[in-house]
CSV table of C-alpha atoms and ligand atoms in Angstrom, one decimal:
chain,number,residue,atom,x,y,z
A,2,UNK,CA,20.1,-1.7,-16.2
A,3,UNK,CA,16.8,-3.5,-17.1
A,4,UNK,CA,14.0,-3.3,-14.6
A,5,UNK,CA,10.9,-5.6,-14.4
A,6,UNK,CA,7.6,-4.4,-12.9
A,7,UNK,CA,4.9,-6.8,-12.0
A,8,UNK,CA,1.5,-5.4,-10.8
A,9,UNK,CA,0.2,-2.3,-12.5
A,10,UNK,CA,-2.7,-1.4,-10.3
A,11,UNK,CA,-3.6,1.9,-8.6
A,12,UNK,CA,-0.1,2.2,-7.3
A,13,UNK,CA,2.1,0.2,-9.6
A,14,UNK,CA,1.0,1.9,-12.8
A,15,UNK,CA,2.0,5.4,-11.9
A,16,UNK,CA,5.2,4.1,-10.2
A,17,UNK,CA,6.2,2.3,-13.4
A,18,UNK,CA,5.4,5.3,-15.4
A,19,UNK,CA,7.8,7.4,-13.3
A,20,UNK,CA,10.6,4.8,-14.0
A,21,UNK,CA,10.0,5.0,-17.7
A,22,UNK,CA,10.0,8.9,-17.5
A,23,UNK,CA,13.4,8.6,-15.6
A,24,UNK,CA,14.9,6.7,-18.5
A,25,UNK,CA,14.8,3.1,-17.2
A,26,UNK,CA,14.3,0.3,-19.6
A,27,UNK,CA,11.2,-1.4,-18.2
A,28,UNK,CA,9.6,-4.8,-18.8
A,29,UNK,CA,6.0,-5.0,-17.4
A,30,UNK,CA,3.3,-7.6,-16.7
A,31,UNK,CA,0.0,-7.7,-14.9
A,32,UNK,CA,-2.1,-10.8,-14.6
A,33,UNK,CA,-5.4,-8.9,-15.1
A,34,UNK,CA,-4.8,-5.1,-15.8
A,35,UNK,CA,-4.1,-5.4,-19.5
A,36,UNK,CA,-5.2,-1.8,-20.2
A,37,UNK,CA,-2.5,-0.6,-17.8
A,38,UNK,CA,0.1,-2.8,-19.6
A,39,UNK,CA,-0.9,-1.1,-22.9
A,40,UNK,CA,-0.5,2.4,-21.3
A,41,UNK,CA,3.0,1.5,-20.3
A,42,UNK,CA,3.9,0.1,-23.7
A,43,UNK,CA,2.6,3.3,-25.3
A,44,UNK,CA,5.2,5.2,-23.1
A,45,UNK,CA,8.1,2.9,-24.2
A,46,UNK,CA,8.0,-0.1,-21.9
A,47,UNK,CA,8.1,-3.7,-23.1
A,48,UNK,CA,5.1,-6.0,-22.3
A,49,UNK,CA,5.8,-9.6,-21.2
A,50,UNK,CA,3.2,-12.4,-21.4
A,51,UNK,CA,4.1,-14.0,-18.0
A,52,UNK,CA,5.9,-13.1,-14.8
A,53,UNK,CA,8.7,-15.5,-15.8
A,54,UNK,CA,9.0,-13.7,-19.2
A,55,UNK,CA,9.6,-10.4,-17.2
A,56,UNK,CA,12.1,-12.0,-14.9
A,57,UNK,CA,14.4,-13.6,-17.5
A,58,UNK,CA,15.1,-10.2,-19.0
A,59,UNK,CA,15.8,-8.0,-15.9
A,60,UNK,CA,18.4,-7.3,-13.2
A,61,UNK,CA,15.9,-5.8,-10.7
A,62,UNK,CA,12.4,-7.1,-10.4
A,63,UNK,CA,9.8,-4.9,-8.7
A,64,UNK,CA,6.5,-6.5,-7.4
A,65,UNK,CA,3.5,-4.3,-6.5
A,66,UNK,CA,0.6,-6.7,-5.8
A,67,UNK,CA,-2.0,-6.8,-3.1
A,68,UNK,CA,-0.8,-9.2,-0.4
A,69,UNK,CA,1.6,-12.0,0.7
A,70,UNK,CA,-0.2,-14.8,-1.3
A,71,UNK,CA,0.0,-12.6,-4.5
A,72,UNK,CA,3.7,-12.0,-4.0
A,73,UNK,CA,4.3,-15.7,-3.5
A,74,UNK,CA,2.2,-16.6,-6.6
A,75,UNK,CA,4.0,-14.0,-8.7
A,76,UNK,CA,7.4,-15.4,-7.7
A,77,UNK,CA,6.8,-19.1,-7.1
A,78,UNK,CA,3.5,-19.9,-8.8
A,79,UNK,CA,2.8,-21.2,-12.4
A,80,UNK,CA,5.2,-19.2,-14.8
A,81,UNK,CA,6.5,-17.5,-11.6
A,82,UNK,CA,9.4,-15.1,-11.8
A,83,UNK,CA,11.8,-16.6,-9.2
A,84,UNK,CA,13.0,-19.6,-11.3
A,85,UNK,CA,13.6,-17.3,-14.3
A,86,UNK,CA,15.7,-14.7,-12.6
A,87,UNK,CA,19.5,-14.5,-13.1
A,88,UNK,CA,21.7,-15.3,-10.1
A,89,UNK,CA,22.4,-12.1,-8.2
A,90,UNK,CA,19.2,-10.4,-9.4
A,91,UNK,CA,17.3,-8.3,-6.9
A,92,UNK,CA,13.6,-8.7,-6.0
A,93,UNK,CA,12.3,-5.4,-4.7
A,94,UNK,CA,8.9,-6.1,-3.2
A,95,UNK,CA,7.0,-2.8,-2.8
A,96,UNK,CA,3.7,-4.5,-1.8
A,97,UNK,CA,2.5,-4.1,1.8
A,98,UNK,CA,2.6,-7.6,3.2
A,99,UNK,CA,3.1,-9.6,6.4
A,100,UNK,CA,6.7,-9.1,7.5
A,101,UNK,CA,6.8,-12.8,8.4
A,102,UNK,CA,6.0,-13.6,4.8
A,103,UNK,CA,8.8,-11.2,3.6
A,104,UNK,CA,11.3,-13.2,5.6
A,105,UNK,CA,9.9,-16.5,4.3
A,106,UNK,CA,10.1,-15.3,0.7
A,107,UNK,CA,13.6,-14.0,1.2
A,108,UNK,CA,14.7,-17.4,2.6
A,109,UNK,CA,13.5,-19.1,-0.5
A,110,UNK,CA,15.1,-16.6,-2.9
A,111,UNK,CA,18.4,-16.8,-0.9
A,112,UNK,CA,18.6,-20.5,-1.7
A,113,UNK,CA,18.3,-19.6,-5.4
A,114,UNK,CA,21.1,-17.0,-5.2
A,115,UNK,CA,18.6,-14.0,-5.5
A,116,UNK,CA,18.7,-10.9,-3.3
A,117,UNK,CA,15.6,-9.3,-1.9
A,118,UNK,CA,14.5,-6.1,-0.2
A,119,UNK,CA,11.0,-5.3,1.2
A,120,UNK,CA,10.1,-1.7,0.3
A,121,UNK,CA,6.5,-0.9,1.0
A,122,UNK,CA,5.3,2.6,0.5
A,123,UNK,CA,3.1,5.2,2.1
A,124,UNK,CA,1.4,8.1,0.3
A,125,UNK,CA,-1.3,6.6,-1.9
A,126,UNK,CA,-2.1,7.2,-5.5
A,127,UNK,CA,-1.5,11.0,-5.6
A,128,UNK,CA,2.0,10.6,-4.3
A,129,UNK,CA,2.6,7.6,-6.6
A,130,UNK,CA,1.7,9.9,-9.5
A,131,UNK,CA,3.9,12.8,-8.3
A,132,UNK,CA,6.8,10.5,-7.5
A,133,UNK,CA,6.8,11.6,-3.8
A,134,UNK,CA,6.1,8.3,-2.1
A,135,UNK,CA,7.7,7.4,1.3
A,136,UNK,CA,9.6,4.1,1.1
A,137,UNK,CA,10.2,2.0,4.2
A,138,UNK,CA,12.9,-0.5,3.3
A,139,UNK,CA,14.2,-3.7,4.8
A,140,UNK,CA,17.3,-5.8,3.7
A,141,UNK,CA,21.1,-5.7,3.4
A,142,UNK,CA,22.7,-2.2,3.4
A,143,UNK,CA,24.8,-3.0,0.3
A,144,UNK,CA,21.7,-4.0,-1.7
A,145,UNK,CA,19.9,-0.9,-0.4
A,146,UNK,CA,22.7,1.3,-1.9
A,147,UNK,CA,22.1,-0.4,-5.3
A,148,UNK,CA,18.3,0.1,-5.3
A,149,UNK,CA,18.2,3.6,-3.6
A,150,UNK,CA,18.6,5.6,-6.9
A,151,UNK,CA,15.7,3.6,-8.4
A,152,UNK,CA,13.4,4.2,-5.4
A,153,UNK,CA,14.3,7.9,-5.5
A,154,UNK,CA,12.7,8.1,-8.9
A,155,UNK,CA,9.4,7.1,-7.3
A,156,UNK,CA,9.6,8.6,-3.9
A,157,UNK,CA,10.9,11.6,-2.0
A,158,UNK,CA,11.7,9.7,1.2
A,159,UNK,CA,13.7,6.4,1.2
A,160,UNK,CA,14.6,5.0,4.6
A,161,UNK,CA,16.4,1.7,5.4
A,162,UNK,CA,14.6,0.6,8.5
A,163,UNK,CA,16.6,-2.6,9.2
A,164,UNK,CA,17.0,-6.2,7.9
A,165,UNK,CA,14.6,-8.0,5.7
A,166,UNK,CA,11.0,-7.5,6.9
A,167,UNK,CA,11.8,-4.2,8.6
A,168,UNK,CA,10.1,-2.3,5.8
A,169,UNK,CA,6.9,-4.2,6.3
A,170,UNK,CA,7.0,-3.9,10.1
A,171,UNK,CA,7.3,-0.1,9.7
A,172,UNK,CA,4.5,-0.1,7.2
A,173,UNK,CA,2.2,-1.9,9.7
A,174,UNK,CA,3.1,0.9,12.2
A,175,UNK,CA,2.1,3.4,9.5
A,176,UNK,CA,-1.2,1.7,8.9
A,177,UNK,CA,-2.0,1.7,12.7
A,178,UNK,CA,-1.4,5.4,12.9
A,179,UNK,CA,-3.4,6.1,9.7
A,180,UNK,CA,-6.4,3.9,10.7
A,181,UNK,CA,-6.7,5.2,14.2
A,182,UNK,CA,-6.3,8.8,13.0
A,183,UNK,CA,-9.1,8.4,10.4
A,184,UNK,CA,-11.4,6.9,13.1
A,185,UNK,CA,-10.6,9.7,15.5
A,186,UNK,CA,-11.4,12.3,12.8
A,187,UNK,CA,-14.7,10.6,12.0
A,188,UNK,CA,-15.6,10.3,15.7
A,189,UNK,CA,-14.7,13.9,16.5
A,190,UNK,CA,-16.6,15.4,13.4
A,191,UNK,CA,-19.6,13.3,14.2
A,192,UNK,CA,-19.7,14.4,17.8
A,193,UNK,CA,-19.2,18.0,16.7
A,194,UNK,CA,-22.1,17.9,14.3
A,195,UNK,CA,-24.4,16.2,16.8
A,196,UNK,CA,-23.6,18.9,19.3
A,197,UNK,CA,-24.6,21.5,16.7
A,198,UNK,CA,-21.3,22.8,15.4
A,199,UNK,CA,-20.6,22.7,11.6
A,200,UNK,CA,-17.9,20.0,10.8
A,201,UNK,CA,-16.4,22.5,8.3
A,202,UNK,CA,-15.8,25.0,11.1
A,203,UNK,CA,-14.3,22.3,13.4
A,204,UNK,CA,-11.9,21.3,10.6
A,205,UNK,CA,-10.9,24.9,9.8
A,206,UNK,CA,-10.3,25.6,13.5
A,207,UNK,CA,-8.3,22.6,14.5
A,208,UNK,CA,-6.3,21.6,11.4
A,209,UNK,CA,-3.5,24.1,12.2
A,210,UNK,CA,-3.1,23.0,15.8
A,211,UNK,CA,-1.8,19.9,17.6
A,212,UNK,CA,-4.8,17.8,16.3
A,213,UNK,CA,-3.9,18.6,12.7
A,214,UNK,CA,-2.5,15.9,10.5
A,215,UNK,CA,-1.9,14.9,6.9
A,216,UNK,CA,-4.6,12.3,7.4
A,217,UNK,CA,-7.1,14.9,8.6
A,218,UNK,CA,-6.3,17.2,5.7
A,219,UNK,CA,-6.8,14.4,3.2
A,220,UNK,CA,-9.7,12.6,4.7
A,221,UNK,CA,-11.9,15.2,6.5
A,222,UNK,CA,-13.0,16.9,3.2
A,223,UNK,CA,-13.8,13.5,1.7
A,224,UNK,CA,-16.0,12.7,4.7
A,225,UNK,CA,-17.9,16.0,4.5
A,226,UNK,CA,-18.3,15.5,0.7
A,227,UNK,CA,-19.4,11.9,1.2
A,228,UNK,CA,-16.9,11.2,-1.5
A,229,UNK,CA,-15.5,7.7,-0.8
A,230,UNK,CA,-13.8,7.0,-4.2
A,231,UNK,CA,-10.5,5.2,-3.5
A,232,UNK,CA,-7.7,6.1,-2.8
A,233,UNK,CA,-7.0,3.4,-0.4
A,234,UNK,CA,-9.7,0.8,-0.2
A,235,UNK,CA,-11.2,-0.5,3.1
A,236,UNK,CA,-10.5,-4.1,2.0
A,237,UNK,CA,-6.7,-3.3,1.7
A,238,UNK,CA,-6.7,-1.6,5.1
A,239,UNK,CA,-8.4,-4.7,6.6
A,240,UNK,CA,-5.6,-6.8,5.0
A,241,UNK,CA,-3.0,-4.5,6.7
A,242,UNK,CA,-4.7,-4.5,10.1
A,243,UNK,CA,-5.1,-8.3,9.9
A,244,UNK,CA,-1.3,-8.4,9.3
A,245,UNK,CA,-0.9,-6.2,12.4
A,246,UNK,CA,-3.0,-8.7,14.4
A,247,UNK,CA,-0.8,-11.6,13.2
A,248,UNK,CA,2.4,-9.8,14.0
A,249,UNK,CA,1.1,-8.7,17.4
A,250,UNK,CA,0.1,-12.3,18.2
A,251,UNK,CA,3.6,-13.5,17.3
A,252,UNK,CA,5.4,-11.0,19.5
A,253,UNK,CA,2.6,-10.7,22.2
A,254,UNK,CA,2.2,-7.0,21.6
A,255,UNK,CA,-0.9,-5.1,22.8
A,256,UNK,CA,-3.1,-3.5,20.0
A,257,UNK,CA,-6.5,-2.5,21.5
A,258,UNK,CA,-6.9,0.6,19.2
A,259,UNK,CA,-6.1,-1.5,16.1
A,260,UNK,CA,-8.6,-4.1,17.1
A,261,UNK,CA,-11.4,-1.5,17.6
A,262,UNK,CA,-10.9,0.1,14.1
A,263,UNK,CA,-10.6,-3.3,12.5
A,264,UNK,CA,-14.0,-4.2,13.9
A,265,UNK,CA,-15.4,-1.0,12.4
A,266,UNK,CA,-13.9,-1.8,9.0
A,267,UNK,CA,-15.3,-5.3,9.1
A,268,UNK,CA,-18.8,-4.0,9.7
A,269,UNK,CA,-18.4,-1.7,6.6
A,270,UNK,CA,-17.2,-4.7,4.6
A,271,UNK,CA,-20.3,-6.7,5.8
A,272,UNK,CA,-22.5,-3.9,4.4
A,273,UNK,CA,-20.7,-3.9,1.0
A,274,UNK,CA,-18.4,-0.9,1.5
A,275,UNK,CA,-15.1,-2.8,1.2
A,276,UNK,CA,-14.3,-1.1,-2.1
A,277,UNK,CA,-14.7,2.5,-0.6
A,278,UNK,CA,-11.8,4.7,0.4
A,279,UNK,CA,-10.9,4.2,4.1
A,280,UNK,CA,-12.3,7.7,4.9
A,281,UNK,CA,-15.7,5.8,4.7
A,282,UNK,CA,-15.0,4.9,8.4
A,283,UNK,CA,-17.3,7.8,9.0
A,284,UNK,CA,-20.1,5.6,7.6
A,285,UNK,CA,-19.7,3.4,10.7
A,286,UNK,CA,-20.7,6.5,12.8
A,287,UNK,CA,-23.4,7.5,10.3
A,288,UNK,CA,-25.0,4.0,10.8
A,289,UNK,CA,-25.1,4.6,14.6
A,290,UNK,CA,-26.4,8.2,14.4
A,291,UNK,CA,-28.7,7.8,11.4
A,292,UNK,CA,-27.4,11.0,9.9
A,293,UNK,CA,-24.7,11.8,7.3
A,294,UNK,CA,-21.8,14.1,8.1
A,295,UNK,CA,-22.2,17.3,6.0
A,296,UNK,CA,-20.3,20.6,5.4
B,2,NAD,P1,-4.4,-2.9,-6.9
B,2,NAD,O1,-5.3,-4.1,-6.6
B,2,NAD,O2,-5.0,-1.7,-7.6
B,2,NAD,O3,-3.2,-3.5,-7.9
B,2,NAD,C1,-2.6,-4.8,-7.7
B,2,NAD,C2,-2.3,-5.3,-9.1
B,2,NAD,O4,-1.6,-6.5,-9.0
B,2,NAD,C3,-3.6,-5.6,-9.9
B,2,NAD,O5,-3.5,-4.9,-11.2
B,2,NAD,C4,-3.5,-7.1,-10.1
B,2,NAD,O6,-4.0,-7.5,-11.4
B,2,NAD,C5,-2.0,-7.4,-10.0
B,2,NAD,N1,-1.7,-8.8,-9.6
B,2,NAD,C6,-2.2,-9.5,-8.6
B,2,NAD,N2,-1.6,-10.7,-8.5
B,2,NAD,C7,-0.7,-10.8,-9.6
B,2,NAD,C8,0.2,-11.8,-10.1
B,2,NAD,N3,0.3,-13.0,-9.4
B,2,NAD,N4,0.9,-11.5,-11.2
B,2,NAD,C9,0.8,-10.3,-11.8
B,2,NAD,N5,0.0,-9.3,-11.4
B,2,NAD,C10,-0.8,-9.5,-10.3
B,2,NAD,O7,-3.7,-2.6,-5.6
B,2,NAD,P2,-2.9,-1.2,-5.2
B,2,NAD,O8,-3.8,-0.3,-4.6
B,2,NAD,O9,-2.0,-0.8,-6.4
B,2,NAD,O10,-1.9,-1.8,-4.0
B,2,NAD,C11,-0.8,-2.5,-4.3
B,2,NAD,C12,0.0,-2.7,-2.9
B,2,NAD,O11,0.3,-1.4,-2.5
B,2,NAD,C13,-0.9,-3.3,-1.8
B,2,NAD,O12,-0.1,-4.1,-1.0
B,2,NAD,C14,-1.4,-2.1,-1.0
B,2,NAD,O13,-1.7,-2.4,0.3
B,2,NAD,C15,-0.2,-1.1,-1.2
B,2,NAD,N6,-0.5,0.3,-1.0
B,2,NAD,C16,-1.6,0.8,-1.7
B,2,NAD,C17,-1.9,2.2,-1.5
B,2,NAD,C18,-3.1,2.8,-2.2
B,2,NAD,O14,-3.4,4.0,-1.8
B,2,NAD,N7,-3.8,2.2,-3.1
B,2,NAD,C19,-1.0,3.0,-0.7
B,2,NAD,C20,0.1,2.4,-0.2
B,2,NAD,C21,0.4,1.1,-0.3
């Protein structure tokens, strides 16, 4: 079975590498990241010039691009993939996008006789490299069974959450929990330091208790090191929280915590920190206190 892979960025490149390592015949393209395409070719993948050139060769097409407009462009734009796919081919969109857009894209593909699953991930670059991502999947159960073995080469958890769009709804839930958790860690460590207790001691003392979390373990050391190399960029998290706002408006769902953290992130973006890892939320507090969090 030939697999296409469009979008070889921070996440897509290691995910594609894991598929080559697992023995899949891969055809790859990226509009901008030509060095990443070369890396994949060096491992045995085939490079294609355009997204349509990828599509005409494959049975399953994976997309891993930033947001809904990029997925739509990759599929339906100039030299887009959709028109070149065989009938019965499967589009597996692993990008984190608005679930409403997933449903719109699926409706267009359905008219062309093409199947689609939305399968966004959680875990970030380290888990993309290790092949231990968590996939949240939406779509038909019978198509899920076909793509599951492929997803298991890139992830250690693969869960069908419901029909098309359910993967991205679940991803939005994930992004709320991560954003609010990072903000809580930043707020707590800042308070602790201002009250005269070393942040390192706070982290050591509470990480094994109820307050402990994967987010805290990953992000508290970055905050104390003032190391904001991404990881997951503020601008991508703003994109996800804006998608939460859109979905909440559509279904009249209350999101006061999301709105607060989104405002903090927008202030960081205003000050030029949009390319930093989302652990840079601590900088919002540093602006207010005038002092950096330290060890
Ligand atoms: P990225 O910006 O590093 O990579 C995206 C790639 O897509 C780029 O190389 C870009 O050139 C390519 N691209 C964009 N439009 C294209 C098009 N029309 N045709 C071909 N290629 C195109 O982003 P990333 O960090 O890899 O994130 C990808 C997706 O995964 C996003 O939706 C993001 O929210 C999600 N995600 C990221 C992380 C993370 O930690 N970085 C974690 C989980 C989920």
